[in-house]
Short mmCIF file of C-alpha atoms and ligand atoms in Angstrom, two decimals:
data_model
loop_
_atom_site.label_atom_id
_atom_site.label_comp_id
_atom_site.label_asym_id
_atom_site.label_seq_id
_atom_site.Cartn_x
_atom_site.Cartn_y
_atom_site.Cartn_z
CA MET A 1 12.56 -51.10 25.66
CA ALA A 2 10.41 -53.45 27.73
CA ILE A 3 9.98 -52.26 31.28
CA THR A 4 7.55 -52.76 34.11
CA PRO A 5 7.82 -49.45 35.95
CA ASN A 6 5.34 -50.43 38.66
CA ASP A 7 7.80 -53.07 39.81
CA ASP A 8 10.89 -50.93 40.06
CA PRO A 9 11.13 -47.17 40.72
CA GLU A 10 14.61 -47.09 39.16
CA ASP A 11 13.23 -48.55 35.88
CA ARG A 12 10.56 -45.88 35.89
CA ARG A 13 13.10 -43.10 36.47
CA VAL A 14 15.25 -44.30 33.56
CA ALA A 15 12.23 -44.71 31.27
CA ILE A 16 11.03 -41.16 32.05
CA ALA A 17 14.53 -39.76 31.47
CA GLU A 18 14.61 -41.44 28.05
CA LEU A 19 11.16 -40.08 27.25
CA ILE A 20 12.30 -36.53 28.07
CA LEU A 21 15.35 -36.98 25.82
CA ARG A 22 13.07 -38.09 22.95
CA LEU A 23 10.81 -35.08 23.46
CA ARG A 24 13.83 -32.77 23.33
CA ARG A 25 15.05 -34.41 20.12
CA SER A 26 11.63 -33.81 18.56
CA GLY A 27 11.95 -30.09 19.35
CA ILE A 28 10.03 -29.80 22.62
CA MET A 29 12.46 -27.73 24.70
CA ASP A 30 10.18 -25.77 27.02
CA LYS A 31 11.34 -26.51 30.54
CA HIS A 32 7.89 -26.14 32.10
CA VAL A 33 6.30 -28.58 29.63
CA LEU A 34 9.17 -31.05 30.04
CA GLY A 35 9.01 -30.70 33.82
CA ALA A 36 5.29 -31.43 33.83
CA ILE A 37 5.74 -34.52 31.66
CA GLU A 38 8.61 -35.66 33.86
CA SER A 39 6.40 -35.37 36.95
CA VAL A 40 3.51 -37.52 35.66
CA PRO A 41 4.13 -41.32 35.63
CA ARG A 42 2.50 -42.50 32.36
CA ASP A 43 2.35 -46.10 33.63
CA VAL A 44 -0.35 -45.03 36.10
CA PHE A 45 -2.60 -44.28 33.10
CA VAL A 46 -1.77 -47.38 31.05
CA PRO A 47 -3.79 -50.64 31.35
CA PRO A 48 -2.05 -53.69 32.89
CA GLU A 49 -1.57 -55.50 29.56
CA SER A 50 0.40 -52.55 28.08
CA GLN A 51 2.58 -51.70 31.11
CA ASP A 52 5.72 -52.73 29.21
CA HIS A 53 5.00 -49.98 26.69
CA SER A 54 4.14 -47.25 29.19
CA TYR A 55 6.98 -45.01 28.02
CA SER A 56 7.11 -46.05 24.35
CA GLU A 57 6.48 -43.53 21.63
CA ARG A 58 3.07 -44.82 20.65
CA ALA A 59 -0.62 -44.46 21.37
CA LEU A 60 -1.98 -47.29 23.55
CA ALA A 61 -5.43 -48.84 23.82
CA ILE A 62 -7.49 -48.02 26.93
CA ASP A 63 -11.05 -49.04 27.93
CA CYS A 64 -14.14 -48.28 25.83
CA GLY A 65 -12.22 -48.67 22.53
CA GLN A 66 -10.29 -45.41 23.10
CA THR A 67 -6.57 -44.57 23.16
CA ILE A 68 -4.02 -42.67 25.25
CA SER A 69 -2.05 -40.42 22.88
CA ALA A 70 1.66 -40.94 22.16
CA PRO A 71 3.95 -38.84 24.40
CA VAL A 72 5.31 -36.59 21.63
CA ILE A 73 1.75 -35.66 20.60
CA VAL A 74 0.88 -34.87 24.22
CA GLY A 75 4.03 -32.73 24.44
CA MET A 76 3.28 -30.94 21.18
CA MET A 77 -0.33 -30.14 22.15
CA THR A 78 0.68 -28.98 25.63
CA LEU A 79 3.38 -26.72 24.19
CA ALA A 80 0.97 -25.27 21.60
CA LEU A 81 -1.40 -24.16 24.39
CA ASP A 82 1.29 -21.80 25.77
CA LEU A 83 -0.01 -22.37 29.31
CA SER A 84 0.36 -20.02 32.24
CA ASP A 85 -0.31 -20.88 35.88
CA ARG A 86 -3.29 -18.50 35.78
CA ASP A 87 -5.06 -20.29 32.91
CA ARG A 88 -8.41 -22.05 33.19
CA VAL A 89 -8.38 -24.80 30.58
CA LEU A 90 -11.21 -26.81 29.01
CA GLU A 91 -10.27 -30.30 27.79
CA ILE A 92 -12.58 -32.42 25.64
CA GLY A 93 -11.80 -36.16 25.77
CA THR A 94 -10.47 -37.06 29.24
CA GLY A 95 -9.72 -40.66 28.18
CA SER A 96 -7.14 -42.08 30.60
CA GLY A 97 -6.57 -38.64 32.14
CA TYR A 98 -2.86 -38.53 31.16
CA GLN A 99 -3.09 -35.29 29.15
CA THR A 100 -5.35 -33.86 31.88
CA ALA A 101 -2.72 -34.54 34.54
CA ILE A 102 -0.02 -32.76 32.55
CA LEU A 103 -2.29 -29.75 31.98
CA ALA A 104 -3.10 -29.69 35.70
CA ARG A 105 0.60 -29.34 36.54
CA LEU A 106 0.86 -26.23 34.36
CA CYS A 107 -2.36 -24.27 34.74
CA ARG A 108 -4.76 -23.03 37.44
CA TRP A 109 -7.70 -25.34 36.74
CA VAL A 110 -8.65 -28.02 34.22
CA TYR A 111 -12.29 -28.66 33.31
CA THR A 112 -12.38 -31.97 31.46
CA ILE A 113 -15.31 -33.61 29.65
CA GLU A 114 -15.58 -37.26 28.58
CA ARG A 115 -18.57 -39.12 27.10
CA PHE A 116 -17.76 -42.49 28.84
CA ARG A 117 -18.51 -42.62 32.57
CA THR A 118 -16.18 -45.64 32.97
CA LEU A 119 -13.22 -43.60 31.75
CA VAL A 120 -14.05 -40.61 33.96
CA LEU A 121 -14.25 -42.79 37.08
CA ALA A 122 -10.88 -44.42 36.32
CA ALA A 123 -9.28 -41.04 35.55
CA GLU A 124 -10.63 -39.52 38.79
CA SER A 125 -9.04 -42.23 40.89
CA ARG A 126 -5.70 -41.60 39.15
CA PHE A 127 -5.98 -37.87 39.89
CA GLN A 128 -6.48 -38.78 43.55
CA THR A 129 -3.48 -41.12 43.52
CA LEU A 130 -1.34 -38.30 42.11
CA ARG A 131 -2.95 -35.71 44.44
CA LEU A 132 -4.12 -33.47 41.62
CA ALA A 133 -6.67 -31.17 43.21
CA ASN A 134 -7.27 -28.68 40.37
CA VAL A 135 -9.33 -30.84 37.99
CA THR A 136 -13.12 -30.90 37.58
CA THR A 137 -14.60 -33.73 35.50
CA LEU A 138 -17.90 -34.03 33.65
CA VAL A 139 -19.56 -36.95 31.85
CA ASP A 140 -21.19 -35.29 28.86
CA ASP A 141 -20.95 -34.42 25.19
CA GLY A 142 -17.91 -32.16 24.92
CA THR A 143 -18.86 -30.77 21.51
CA LYS A 144 -21.17 -28.39 23.41
CA GLY A 145 -18.30 -27.20 25.59
CA TRP A 146 -19.01 -26.12 29.20
CA PRO A 147 -21.01 -22.87 28.90
CA GLU A 148 -21.46 -22.46 32.68
CA GLU A 149 -17.68 -22.23 33.17
CA ALA A 150 -16.83 -20.26 29.99
CA PRO A 151 -14.93 -18.27 28.90
CA PHE A 152 -11.74 -20.37 29.04
CA ASP A 153 -8.19 -19.16 28.47
CA LYS A 154 -7.34 -22.31 26.52
CA ILE A 155 -9.27 -25.25 25.01
CA ILE A 156 -7.79 -28.62 23.98
CA VAL A 157 -9.66 -31.38 22.14
CA THR A 158 -8.06 -34.85 22.11
CA ALA A 159 -10.43 -36.43 19.56
CA ALA A 160 -10.75 -35.51 15.88
CA ALA A 161 -13.70 -33.58 14.43
CA GLU A 162 -14.36 -33.13 10.70
CA GLU A 163 -15.15 -29.52 11.53
CA VAL A 164 -14.28 -27.38 14.53
CA PRO A 165 -17.31 -27.40 16.90
CA GLU A 166 -18.80 -23.87 16.83
CA ALA A 167 -19.69 -23.95 20.55
CA LEU A 168 -16.02 -24.30 21.50
CA LEU A 169 -14.98 -21.28 19.46
CA LYS A 170 -17.50 -19.17 21.39
CA GLN A 171 -16.11 -20.33 24.74
CA VAL A 172 -12.48 -19.21 24.39
CA ARG A 173 -11.55 -15.68 25.47
CA LEU A 174 -10.02 -13.05 23.20
CA GLY A 175 -6.31 -13.90 22.90
CA GLY A 176 -7.06 -17.47 23.97
CA ILE A 177 -5.96 -20.62 22.14
CA VAL A 178 -7.77 -23.74 20.89
CA VAL A 179 -5.67 -26.81 19.98
CA LEU A 180 -7.40 -29.69 18.21
CA PRO A 181 -7.12 -32.29 15.45
CA VAL A 182 -9.37 -31.58 12.45
CA GLY A 183 -10.07 -34.01 9.61
CA PRO A 184 -11.67 -37.27 8.49
CA GLN A 185 -12.36 -40.07 10.99
CA ASP A 186 -10.50 -42.75 9.07
CA GLY A 187 -7.61 -40.76 7.65
CA VAL A 188 -4.90 -38.27 8.47
CA GLN A 189 -5.98 -35.20 10.39
CA LYS A 190 -4.29 -31.84 10.92
CA LEU A 191 -3.37 -30.78 14.41
CA MET A 192 -4.49 -27.13 14.45
CA ARG A 193 -3.79 -24.20 16.73
CA LEU A 194 -6.44 -21.45 16.61
CA THR A 195 -5.75 -18.14 18.35
CA ARG A 196 -8.73 -15.85 18.97
CA THR A 197 -8.19 -12.30 17.71
CA VAL A 198 -10.56 -9.32 17.39
CA ASP A 199 -11.22 -10.32 13.77
CA GLY A 200 -11.75 -14.04 14.27
CA PHE A 201 -9.18 -16.82 14.54
CA LEU A 202 -5.56 -17.01 13.47
CA GLU A 203 -4.95 -20.58 12.23
CA LYS A 204 -1.74 -22.60 12.29
CA SER A 205 -1.35 -26.20 11.19
CA LEU A 206 1.12 -28.01 13.49
CA ALA A 207 1.35 -31.64 12.33
CA ASP A 208 -0.34 -34.59 10.65
CA VAL A 209 -1.95 -36.78 13.29
CA ARG A 210 -4.41 -39.67 13.81
CA PHE A 211 -6.89 -39.39 16.65
CA VAL A 212 -10.02 -41.35 17.56
CA PRO A 213 -13.17 -39.51 16.41
CA LEU A 214 -15.01 -36.85 18.36
CA ILE A 215 -18.50 -38.36 18.63
CA PRO A 216 -21.45 -36.08 19.46
CA GLY A 217 -23.69 -37.20 22.34
CA LYS A 218 -23.08 -38.90 25.69
CA ALA A 219 -22.18 -42.61 25.49
CA ALA A 220 -25.32 -44.69 26.10
CA GLN A 221 -23.95 -47.61 28.18
CA LEU A 222 -20.59 -46.95 29.65
N1 SAH B 1 -6.34 -37.27 26.21
C1 SAH B 1 -6.67 -38.67 26.34
C2 SAH B 1 -6.89 -39.29 25.00
C3 SAH B 1 -8.26 -39.78 24.93
S1 SAH B 1 -8.80 -40.40 23.36
C4 SAH B 1 -5.57 -39.38 27.13
O1 SAH B 1 -4.54 -38.75 27.40
O2 SAH B 1 -5.75 -40.53 27.51
C5 SAH B 1 -10.14 -39.29 23.07
C6 SAH B 1 -11.29 -39.35 24.05
O3 SAH B 1 -12.29 -38.46 23.57
C7 SAH B 1 -11.95 -40.72 24.17
O4 SAH B 1 -11.90 -41.14 25.50
C8 SAH B 1 -13.38 -40.47 23.72
O5 SAH B 1 -14.36 -41.22 24.42
C9 SAH B 1 -13.54 -38.98 23.96
N2 SAH B 1 -14.61 -38.33 23.19
C10 SAH B 1 -14.96 -38.53 21.90
N3 SAH B 1 -16.01 -37.77 21.57
C11 SAH B 1 -16.33 -37.04 22.69
C12 SAH B 1 -17.34 -36.06 22.99
N4 SAH B 1 -18.23 -35.65 22.09
N5 SAH B 1 -17.36 -35.54 24.23
C13 SAH B 1 -16.47 -35.93 25.18
N6 SAH B 1 -15.50 -36.85 24.95
C14 SAH B 1 -15.43 -37.40 23.73
#
């Protein structure tokens, strides 16, 4: 459906209602997760040229050659984190800030790291527009995690690594959860959920996905 939600609040309401229905059909039933997604207007995070597709079930291009994930993937990753309102969450790959905003609705605090300054600045202004006051951003290489703020209750990575970054595994508490895509840069990756136990990590593969790559190092220019 082609819509321009910025132009008409009623169009936006209908588009969000349809999105919630699609999420339910794909098995995302948790009322807190659905409520959070319902409360975050995706069009605010989508560039002007893609506004008509703000609520479509697809990933969309954003600045710096990156993408905003498709809604069902965002729903699936959010659900897999099993968030509580006491959780402190580390997110790697702020991108547009859409996933960040949904996390912020469900947990105590989100620490989010992005390697492109341009994207962080744009995301921060969206958080202000939506009055999200429980997000701290950082322009840096997220593969190192955020040792000063660790341990985290939950960690989410929204870019794909060939191997799980060791530093992140060290920064999640016992009983905590890490959700991330793992696999080759130019192929299908596995969305994984890792739960920290006394003996290591309990692994569960959730879905086949395609994410942009997790690239070590801060971006030079942007
Ligand atoms: N969750 C985002 C999706 C962003 S795409 C959204 O909802 O819009 C993945 C993001 O990860 C990109 O913006 C990319 O620049 C970032 N990224 C890739 N490697 C990174 C790294 N090492 N550290 C921090 N961010 C990284």
